[in-house]
């Protein structure tokens, strides 16, 4: 899939979000090194703290099917500015993503931000410190 198609998929996938409490859908599209595509959405729970973010849903889906190497993550939300991933998701990304792996943040306005983990979570805790 092209970058444009992956961005469109991330935006269309917002409708899959299970968000009865926040009404704030988030969508993620994760591309593996061998070009497989995993989608994720946020999945909320009546016990709010058990909710799972879209980014972690996509990562856990891919890892649970044996994929450990990734080349691009797209994140979408109905936001005016490019959506910003939460700190918990950034830490989970640090487990699997190379620091310079592209992460594209999307918005409803059409504005996008190209970033990576070295910007989103510098000096992160990884296995290298253990
Ligand atoms: N959310 C995500 O899915 N990803 C993020 O990076 C930020 C927050 C979700 C969690 C919750 O379902 C809703 O957005 C509002 O916080």
PDB file of N, CA, C and O in Angstrom, residues 6-63:
ATOM      1  N   UNK A   6      -2.251   4.229   3.185  1.00  0.00           N
ATOM      2  CA  UNK A   6      -2.132   3.889   4.608  1.00  0.00           C
ATOM      3  C   UNK A   6      -2.713   5.004   5.480  1.00  0.00           C
ATOM      4  O   UNK A   6      -3.366   4.742   6.488  1.00  0.00           O
ATOM      5  N   UNK A   7      -2.498   6.236   5.055  1.00  0.00           N
ATOM      6  CA  UNK A   7      -3.081   7.376   5.784  1.00  0.00           C
ATOM      7  C   UNK A   7      -4.609   7.324   5.713  1.00  0.00           C
ATOM      8  O   UNK A   7      -5.298   7.551   6.710  1.00  0.00           O
ATOM      9  N   UNK A   8      -5.123   7.002   4.541  1.00  0.00           N
ATOM     10  CA  UNK A   8      -6.577   6.916   4.357  1.00  0.00           C
ATOM     11  C   UNK A   8      -7.146   5.774   5.216  1.00  0.00           C
ATOM     12  O   UNK A   8      -8.184   5.928   5.868  1.00  0.00           O
ATOM     13  N   UNK A   9      -6.420   4.662   5.244  1.00  0.00           N
ATOM     14  CA  UNK A   9      -6.860   3.527   6.063  1.00  0.00           C
ATOM     15  C   UNK A   9      -6.913   3.926   7.535  1.00  0.00           C
ATOM     16  O   UNK A   9      -7.870   3.595   8.251  1.00  0.00           O
ATOM     17  N   UNK A  10      -5.885   4.644   7.998  1.00  0.00           N
ATOM     18  CA  UNK A  10      -5.852   5.076   9.408  1.00  0.00           C
ATOM     19  C   UNK A  10      -7.070   5.944   9.707  1.00  0.00           C
ATOM     20  O   UNK A  10      -7.696   5.814  10.774  1.00  0.00           O
ATOM     21  N   UNK A  11      -7.433   6.797   8.782  1.00  0.00           N
ATOM     22  CA  UNK A  11      -8.577   7.684   9.031  1.00  0.00           C
ATOM     23  C   UNK A  11      -9.901   6.916   8.954  1.00  0.00           C
ATOM     24  O   UNK A  11     -10.775   7.088   9.812  1.00  0.00           O
ATOM     25  N   UNK A  12     -10.028   6.032   7.973  1.00  0.00           N
ATOM     26  CA  UNK A  12     -11.275   5.262   7.845  1.00  0.00           C
ATOM     27  C   UNK A  12     -11.482   4.314   9.030  1.00  0.00           C
ATOM     28  O   UNK A  12     -12.601   4.065   9.462  1.00  0.00           O
ATOM     29  N   UNK A  13     -10.355   3.811   9.540  1.00  0.00           N
ATOM     30  CA  UNK A  13     -10.406   2.848  10.641  1.00  0.00           C
ATOM     31  C   UNK A  13     -10.890   3.470  11.953  1.00  0.00           C
ATOM     32  O   UNK A  13     -11.237   2.744  12.893  1.00  0.00           O
ATOM     33  N   UNK A  14     -10.944   4.800  12.006  1.00  0.00           N
ATOM     34  CA  UNK A  14     -11.434   5.473  13.219  1.00  0.00           C
ATOM     35  C   UNK A  14     -12.836   5.001  13.596  1.00  0.00           C
ATOM     36  O   UNK A  14     -13.199   4.979  14.774  1.00  0.00           O
ATOM     37  N   UNK A  15     -13.598   4.603  12.604  1.00  0.00           N
ATOM     38  CA  UNK A  15     -14.980   4.203  12.908  1.00  0.00           C
ATOM     39  C   UNK A  15     -15.057   2.864  13.653  1.00  0.00           C
ATOM     40  O   UNK A  15     -16.094   2.516  14.204  1.00  0.00           O
ATOM     41  N   UNK A  16     -13.940   2.131  13.691  1.00  0.00           N
ATOM     42  CA  UNK A  16     -13.925   0.853  14.419  1.00  0.00           C
ATOM     43  C   UNK A  16     -13.697   1.041  15.920  1.00  0.00           C
ATOM     44  O   UNK A  16     -13.853   0.111  16.713  1.00  0.00           O
ATOM     45  N   UNK A  17     -13.278   2.244  16.322  1.00  0.00           N
ATOM     46  CA  UNK A  17     -12.947   2.478  17.736  1.00  0.00           C
ATOM     47  C   UNK A  17     -14.145   2.166  18.629  1.00  0.00           C
ATOM     48  O   UNK A  17     -15.295   2.490  18.292  1.00  0.00           O
ATOM     49  N   UNK A  18     -13.846   1.542  19.766  1.00  0.00           N
ATOM     50  CA  UNK A  18     -14.889   1.244  20.758  1.00  0.00           C
ATOM     51  C   UNK A  18     -14.733   2.265  21.883  1.00  0.00           C
ATOM     52  O   UNK A  18     -13.889   2.115  22.767  1.00  0.00           O
ATOM     53  N   UNK A  19     -15.497   3.353  21.773  1.00  0.00           N
ATOM     54  CA  UNK A  19     -15.260   4.510  22.655  1.00  0.00           C
ATOM     55  C   UNK A  19     -16.564   5.029  23.282  1.00  0.00           C
ATOM     56  O   UNK A  19     -16.904   6.209  23.146  1.00  0.00           O
ATOM     57  N   UNK A  20     -17.324   4.152  23.983  1.00  0.00           N
ATOM     58  CA  UNK A  20     -18.597   4.607  24.546  1.00  0.00           C
ATOM     59  C   UNK A  20     -18.436   5.611  25.683  1.00  0.00           C
ATOM     60  O   UNK A  20     -19.407   6.280  26.044  1.00  0.00           O
ATOM     61  N   UNK A  21     -17.237   5.750  26.239  1.00  0.00           N
ATOM     62  CA  UNK A  21     -17.058   6.616  27.411  1.00  0.00           C
ATOM     63  C   UNK A  21     -16.439   7.952  27.022  1.00  0.00           C
ATOM     64  O   UNK A  21     -16.953   9.010  27.381  1.00  0.00           O
ATOM     65  N   UNK A  22     -15.347   7.923  26.275  1.00  0.00           N
ATOM     66  CA  UNK A  22     -14.697   9.190  25.916  1.00  0.00           C
ATOM     67  C   UNK A  22     -15.255   9.775  24.624  1.00  0.00           C
ATOM     68  O   UNK A  22     -15.117  10.983  24.383  1.00  0.00           O
ATOM     69  N   UNK A  23     -15.838   8.936  23.776  1.00  0.00           N
ATOM     70  CA  UNK A  23     -16.265   9.381  22.436  1.00  0.00           C
ATOM     71  C   UNK A  23     -15.096  10.039  21.693  1.00  0.00           C
ATOM     72  O   UNK A  23     -15.290  10.993  20.944  1.00  0.00           O
ATOM     73  N   UNK A  24     -13.901   9.532  21.935  1.00  0.00           N
ATOM     74  CA  UNK A  24     -12.690  10.065  21.298  1.00  0.00           C
ATOM     75  C   UNK A  24     -11.979   8.912  20.579  1.00  0.00           C
ATOM     76  O   UNK A  24     -11.120   8.230  21.160  1.00  0.00           O
ATOM     77  N   UNK A  25     -12.371   8.670  19.334  1.00  0.00           N
ATOM     78  CA  UNK A  25     -11.755   7.545  18.618  1.00  0.00           C
ATOM     79  C   UNK A  25     -10.308   7.826  18.225  1.00  0.00           C
ATOM     80  O   UNK A  25      -9.957   8.956  17.864  1.00  0.00           O
ATOM     81  N   UNK A  26      -9.488   6.811  18.326  1.00  0.00           N
ATOM     82  CA  UNK A  26      -8.098   6.872  17.862  1.00  0.00           C
ATOM     83  C   UNK A  26      -7.856   5.622  17.016  1.00  0.00           C
ATOM     84  O   UNK A  26      -8.401   4.550  17.299  1.00  0.00           O
ATOM     85  N   UNK A  27      -7.047   5.787  15.984  1.00  0.00           N
ATOM     86  CA  UNK A  27      -6.761   4.687  15.064  1.00  0.00           C
ATOM     87  C   UNK A  27      -5.275   4.627  14.808  1.00  0.00           C
ATOM     88  O   UNK A  27      -4.599   5.668  14.758  1.00  0.00           O
ATOM     89  N   UNK A  28      -4.759   3.424  14.649  1.00  0.00           N
ATOM     90  CA  UNK A  28      -3.343   3.252  14.321  1.00  0.00           C
ATOM     91  C   UNK A  28      -3.221   2.236  13.194  1.00  0.00           C
ATOM     92  O   UNK A  28      -3.996   1.273  13.129  1.00  0.00           O
ATOM     93  N   UNK A  29      -2.259   2.465  12.323  1.00  0.00           N
ATOM     94  CA  UNK A  29      -1.947   1.504  11.259  1.00  0.00           C
ATOM     95  C   UNK A  29      -0.447   1.257  11.317  1.00  0.00           C
ATOM     96  O   UNK A  29       0.354   2.194  11.214  1.00  0.00           O
ATOM     97  N   UNK A  30      -0.088   0.003  11.503  1.00  0.00           N
ATOM     98  CA  UNK A  30       1.308  -0.384  11.689  1.00  0.00           C
ATOM     99  C   UNK A  30       1.749  -1.252  10.519  1.00  0.00           C
ATOM    100  O   UNK A  30       1.075  -2.235  10.184  1.00  0.00           O
ATOM    101  N   UNK A  31       2.870  -0.875   9.913  1.00  0.00           N
ATOM    102  CA  UNK A  31       3.384  -1.623   8.760  1.00  0.00           C
ATOM    103  C   UNK A  31       4.641  -2.384   9.184  1.00  0.00           C
ATOM    104  O   UNK A  31       5.567  -1.799   9.759  1.00  0.00           O
ATOM    105  N   UNK A  32       4.651  -3.680   8.921  1.00  0.00           N
ATOM    106  CA  UNK A  32       5.819  -4.498   9.266  1.00  0.00           C
ATOM    107  C   UNK A  32       6.889  -4.352   8.201  1.00  0.00           C
ATOM    108  O   UNK A  32       6.628  -3.887   7.084  1.00  0.00           O
ATOM    109  N   UNK A  33       8.106  -4.788   8.552  1.00  0.00           N
ATOM    110  CA  UNK A  33       9.220  -4.754   7.600  1.00  0.00           C
ATOM    111  C   UNK A  33       8.889  -5.486   6.310  1.00  0.00           C
ATOM    112  O   UNK A  33       9.388  -5.133   5.251  1.00  0.00           O
ATOM    113  N   UNK A  34       8.065  -6.538   6.411  1.00  0.00           N
ATOM    114  CA  UNK A  34       7.705  -7.289   5.197  1.00  0.00           C
ATOM    115  C   UNK A  34       6.323  -6.869   4.667  1.00  0.00           C
ATOM    116  O   UNK A  34       5.622  -7.657   4.039  1.00  0.00           O
ATOM    117  N   UNK A  35       5.989  -5.618   4.944  1.00  0.00           N
ATOM    118  CA  UNK A  35       4.812  -4.959   4.329  1.00  0.00           C
ATOM    119  C   UNK A  35       3.459  -5.527   4.715  1.00  0.00           C
ATOM    120  O   UNK A  35       2.495  -5.383   3.974  1.00  0.00           O
ATOM    121  N   UNK A  36       3.368  -6.170   5.869  1.00  0.00           N
ATOM    122  CA  UNK A  36       2.041  -6.545   6.356  1.00  0.00           C
ATOM    123  C   UNK A  36       1.489  -5.364   7.154  1.00  0.00           C
ATOM    124  O   UNK A  36       2.236  -4.617   7.776  1.00  0.00           O
ATOM    125  N   UNK A  37       0.176  -5.247   7.126  1.00  0.00           N
ATOM    126  CA  UNK A  37      -0.460  -4.082   7.735  1.00  0.00           C
ATOM    127  C   UNK A  37      -1.378  -4.531   8.867  1.00  0.00           C
ATOM    128  O   UNK A  37      -2.229  -5.401   8.668  1.00  0.00           O
ATOM    129  N   UNK A  38      -1.171  -3.952  10.045  1.00  0.00           N
ATOM    130  CA  UNK A  38      -2.024  -4.237  11.203  1.00  0.00           C
ATOM    131  C   UNK A  38      -2.710  -2.950  11.645  1.00  0.00           C
ATOM    132  O   UNK A  38      -2.053  -1.924  11.841  1.00  0.00           O
ATOM    133  N   UNK A  39      -4.014  -3.026  11.803  1.00  0.00           N
ATOM    134  CA  UNK A  39      -4.758  -1.865  12.280  1.00  0.00           C
ATOM    135  C   UNK A  39      -5.022  -2.011  13.776  1.00  0.00           C
ATOM    136  O   UNK A  39      -5.043  -3.119  14.315  1.00  0.00           O
ATOM    137  N   UNK A  40      -5.260  -0.876  14.426  1.00  0.00           N
ATOM    138  CA  UNK A  40      -5.630  -0.889  15.839  1.00  0.00           C
ATOM    139  C   UNK A  40      -6.556   0.274  16.136  1.00  0.00           C
ATOM    140  O   UNK A  40      -6.504   1.308  15.459  1.00  0.00           O
ATOM    141  N   UNK A  41      -7.387   0.114  17.129  1.00  0.00           N
ATOM    142  CA  UNK A  41      -8.264   1.193  17.591  1.00  0.00           C
ATOM    143  C   UNK A  41      -8.247   1.181  19.114  1.00  0.00           C
ATOM    144  O   UNK A  41      -7.812   0.202  19.725  1.00  0.00           O
ATOM    145  N   UNK A  42      -8.697   2.271  19.715  1.00  0.00           N
ATOM    146  CA  UNK A  42      -8.819   2.232  21.169  1.00  0.00           C
ATOM    147  C   UNK A  42     -10.068   1.438  21.560  1.00  0.00           C
ATOM    148  O   UNK A  42     -11.107   1.497  20.886  1.00  0.00           O
ATOM    149  N   UNK A  43      -9.906   0.677  22.619  1.00  0.00           N
ATOM    150  CA  UNK A  43     -10.963  -0.210  23.111  1.00  0.00           C
ATOM    151  C   UNK A  43     -11.173   0.119  24.583  1.00  0.00           C
ATOM    152  O   UNK A  43     -10.319  -0.203  25.419  1.00  0.00           O
ATOM    153  N   UNK A  44     -12.272   0.797  24.855  1.00  0.00           N
ATOM    154  CA  UNK A  44     -12.496   1.261  26.228  1.00  0.00           C
ATOM    155  C   UNK A  44     -13.258   0.213  27.050  1.00  0.00           C
ATOM    156  O   UNK A  44     -13.771  -0.776  26.518  1.00  0.00           O
ATOM    157  N   UNK A  45     -13.281   0.468  28.359  1.00  0.00           N
ATOM    158  CA  UNK A  45     -13.915  -0.455  29.290  1.00  0.00           C
ATOM    159  C   UNK A  45     -14.651   0.353  30.358  1.00  0.00           C
ATOM    160  O   UNK A  45     -14.195   1.447  30.714  1.00  0.00           O
ATOM    161  N   UNK A  46     -15.746  -0.196  30.882  1.00  0.00           N
ATOM    162  CA  UNK A  46     -16.491   0.509  31.921  1.00  0.00           C
ATOM    163  C   UNK A  46     -15.629   0.713  33.165  1.00  0.00           C
ATOM    164  O   UNK A  46     -15.851   1.640  33.931  1.00  0.00           O
ATOM    165  N   UNK A  47     -14.623  -0.133  33.343  1.00  0.00           N
ATOM    166  CA  UNK A  47     -13.583   0.127  34.334  1.00  0.00           C
ATOM    167  C   UNK A  47     -12.482   0.866  33.561  1.00  0.00           C
ATOM    168  O   UNK A  47     -11.619   0.262  32.924  1.00  0.00           O
ATOM    169  N   UNK A  48     -12.574   2.208  33.551  1.00  0.00           N
ATOM    170  CA  UNK A  48     -11.855   3.042  32.575  1.00  0.00           C
ATOM    171  C   UNK A  48     -10.370   2.694  32.413  1.00  0.00           C
ATOM    172  O   UNK A  48      -9.822   2.741  31.322  1.00  0.00           O
ATOM    173  N   UNK A  49      -9.725   2.371  33.537  1.00  0.00           N
ATOM    174  CA  UNK A  49      -8.279   2.135  33.497  1.00  0.00           C
ATOM    175  C   UNK A  49      -7.881   0.919  32.684  1.00  0.00           C
ATOM    176  O   UNK A  49      -6.705   0.741  32.370  1.00  0.00           O
ATOM    177  N   UNK A  50      -8.843   0.098  32.352  1.00  0.00           N
ATOM    178  CA  UNK A  50      -8.540  -1.094  31.557  1.00  0.00           C
ATOM    179  C   UNK A  50      -8.619  -0.836  30.062  1.00  0.00           C
ATOM    180  O   UNK A  50      -8.408  -1.742  29.258  1.00  0.00           O
ATOM    181  N   UNK A  51      -8.903   0.395  29.690  1.00  0.00           N
ATOM    182  CA  UNK A  51      -8.991   0.729  28.266  1.00  0.00           C
ATOM    183  C   UNK A  51      -7.629   0.562  27.603  1.00  0.00           C
ATOM    184  O   UNK A  51      -6.591   0.761  28.226  1.00  0.00           O
ATOM    185  N   UNK A  52      -7.668   0.202  26.329  1.00  0.00           N
ATOM    186  CA  UNK A  52      -6.416   0.017  25.588  1.00  0.00           C
ATOM    187  C   UNK A  52      -6.347   1.016  24.436  1.00  0.00           C
ATOM    188  O   UNK A  52      -7.312   1.171  23.691  1.00  0.00           O
ATOM    189  N   UNK A  53      -5.206   1.673  24.308  1.00  0.00           N
ATOM    190  CA  UNK A  53      -5.032   2.663  23.244  1.00  0.00           C
ATOM    191  C   UNK A  53      -4.890   1.995  21.875  1.00  0.00           C
ATOM    192  O   UNK A  53      -4.459   0.839  21.767  1.00  0.00           O
ATOM    193  N   UNK A  54      -5.176   2.771  20.842  1.00  0.00           N
ATOM    194  CA  UNK A  54      -5.111   2.271  19.466  1.00  0.00           C
ATOM    195  C   UNK A  54      -3.712   1.782  19.093  1.00  0.00           C
ATOM    196  O   UNK A  54      -3.560   0.733  18.451  1.00  0.00           O
ATOM    197  N   UNK A  55      -2.704   2.545  19.501  1.00  0.00           N
ATOM    198  CA  UNK A  55      -1.330   2.193  19.126  1.00  0.00           C
ATOM    199  C   UNK A  55      -0.948   0.840  19.716  1.00  0.00           C
ATOM    200  O   UNK A  55      -0.346  -0.005  19.049  1.00  0.00           O
ATOM    201  N   UNK A  56      -1.291   0.648  20.997  1.00  0.00           N
ATOM    202  CA  UNK A  56      -0.936  -0.628  21.626  1.00  0.00           C
ATOM    203  C   UNK A  56      -1.761  -1.770  21.044  1.00  0.00           C
ATOM    204  O   UNK A  56      -1.266  -2.891  20.914  1.00  0.00           O
ATOM    205  N   UNK A  57      -3.004  -1.503  20.674  1.00  0.00           N
ATOM    206  CA  UNK A  57      -3.792  -2.560  20.026  1.00  0.00           C
ATOM    207  C   UNK A  57      -3.085  -3.025  18.749  1.00  0.00           C
ATOM    208  O   UNK A  57      -2.919  -4.231  18.521  1.00  0.00           O
ATOM    209  N   UNK A  58      -2.663  -2.080  17.919  1.00  0.00           N
ATOM    210  CA  UNK A  58      -2.001  -2.443  16.654  1.00  0.00           C
ATOM    211  C   UNK A  58      -0.686  -3.189  16.918  1.00  0.00           C
ATOM    212  O   UNK A  58      -0.407  -4.216  16.285  1.00  0.00           O
ATOM    213  N   UNK A  59       0.104  -2.681  17.861  1.00  0.00           N
ATOM    214  CA  UNK A  59       1.396  -3.323  18.150  1.00  0.00           C
ATOM    215  C   UNK A  59       1.173  -4.729  18.703  1.00  0.00           C
ATOM    216  O   UNK A  59       1.820  -5.692  18.279  1.00  0.00           O
ATOM    217  N   UNK A  60       0.235  -4.865  19.624  1.00  0.00           N
ATOM    218  CA  UNK A  60       0.025  -6.181  20.240  1.00  0.00           C
ATOM    219  C   UNK A  60      -0.564  -7.179  19.234  1.00  0.00           C
ATOM    220  O   UNK A  60      -0.256  -8.373  19.272  1.00  0.00           O
ATOM    221  N   UNK A  61      -1.420  -6.699  18.342  1.00  0.00           N
ATOM    222  CA  UNK A  61      -1.929  -7.590  17.287  1.00  0.00           C
ATOM    223  C   UNK A  61      -0.773  -8.130  16.449  1.00  0.00           C
ATOM    224  O   UNK A  61      -0.692  -9.322  16.166  1.00  0.00           O
ATOM    225  N   UNK A  62       0.126  -7.245  16.055  1.00  0.00           N
ATOM    226  CA  UNK A  62       1.240  -7.655  15.184  1.00  0.00           C
ATOM    227  C   UNK A  62       2.193  -8.593  15.931  1.00  0.00           C
ATOM    228  O   UNK A  62       2.570  -9.660  15.409  1.00  0.00           O
ATOM    229  N   UNK A  63       2.564  -8.210  17.156  1.00  0.00           N
ATOM    230  CA  UNK A  63       3.512  -9.027  17.912  1.00  0.00           C
ATOM    231  C   UNK A  63       2.906 -10.400  18.217  1.00  0.00           C
ATOM    232  O   UNK A  63       3.589 -11.432  18.153  1.00  0.00           O
TER     233      UNK A  63
END
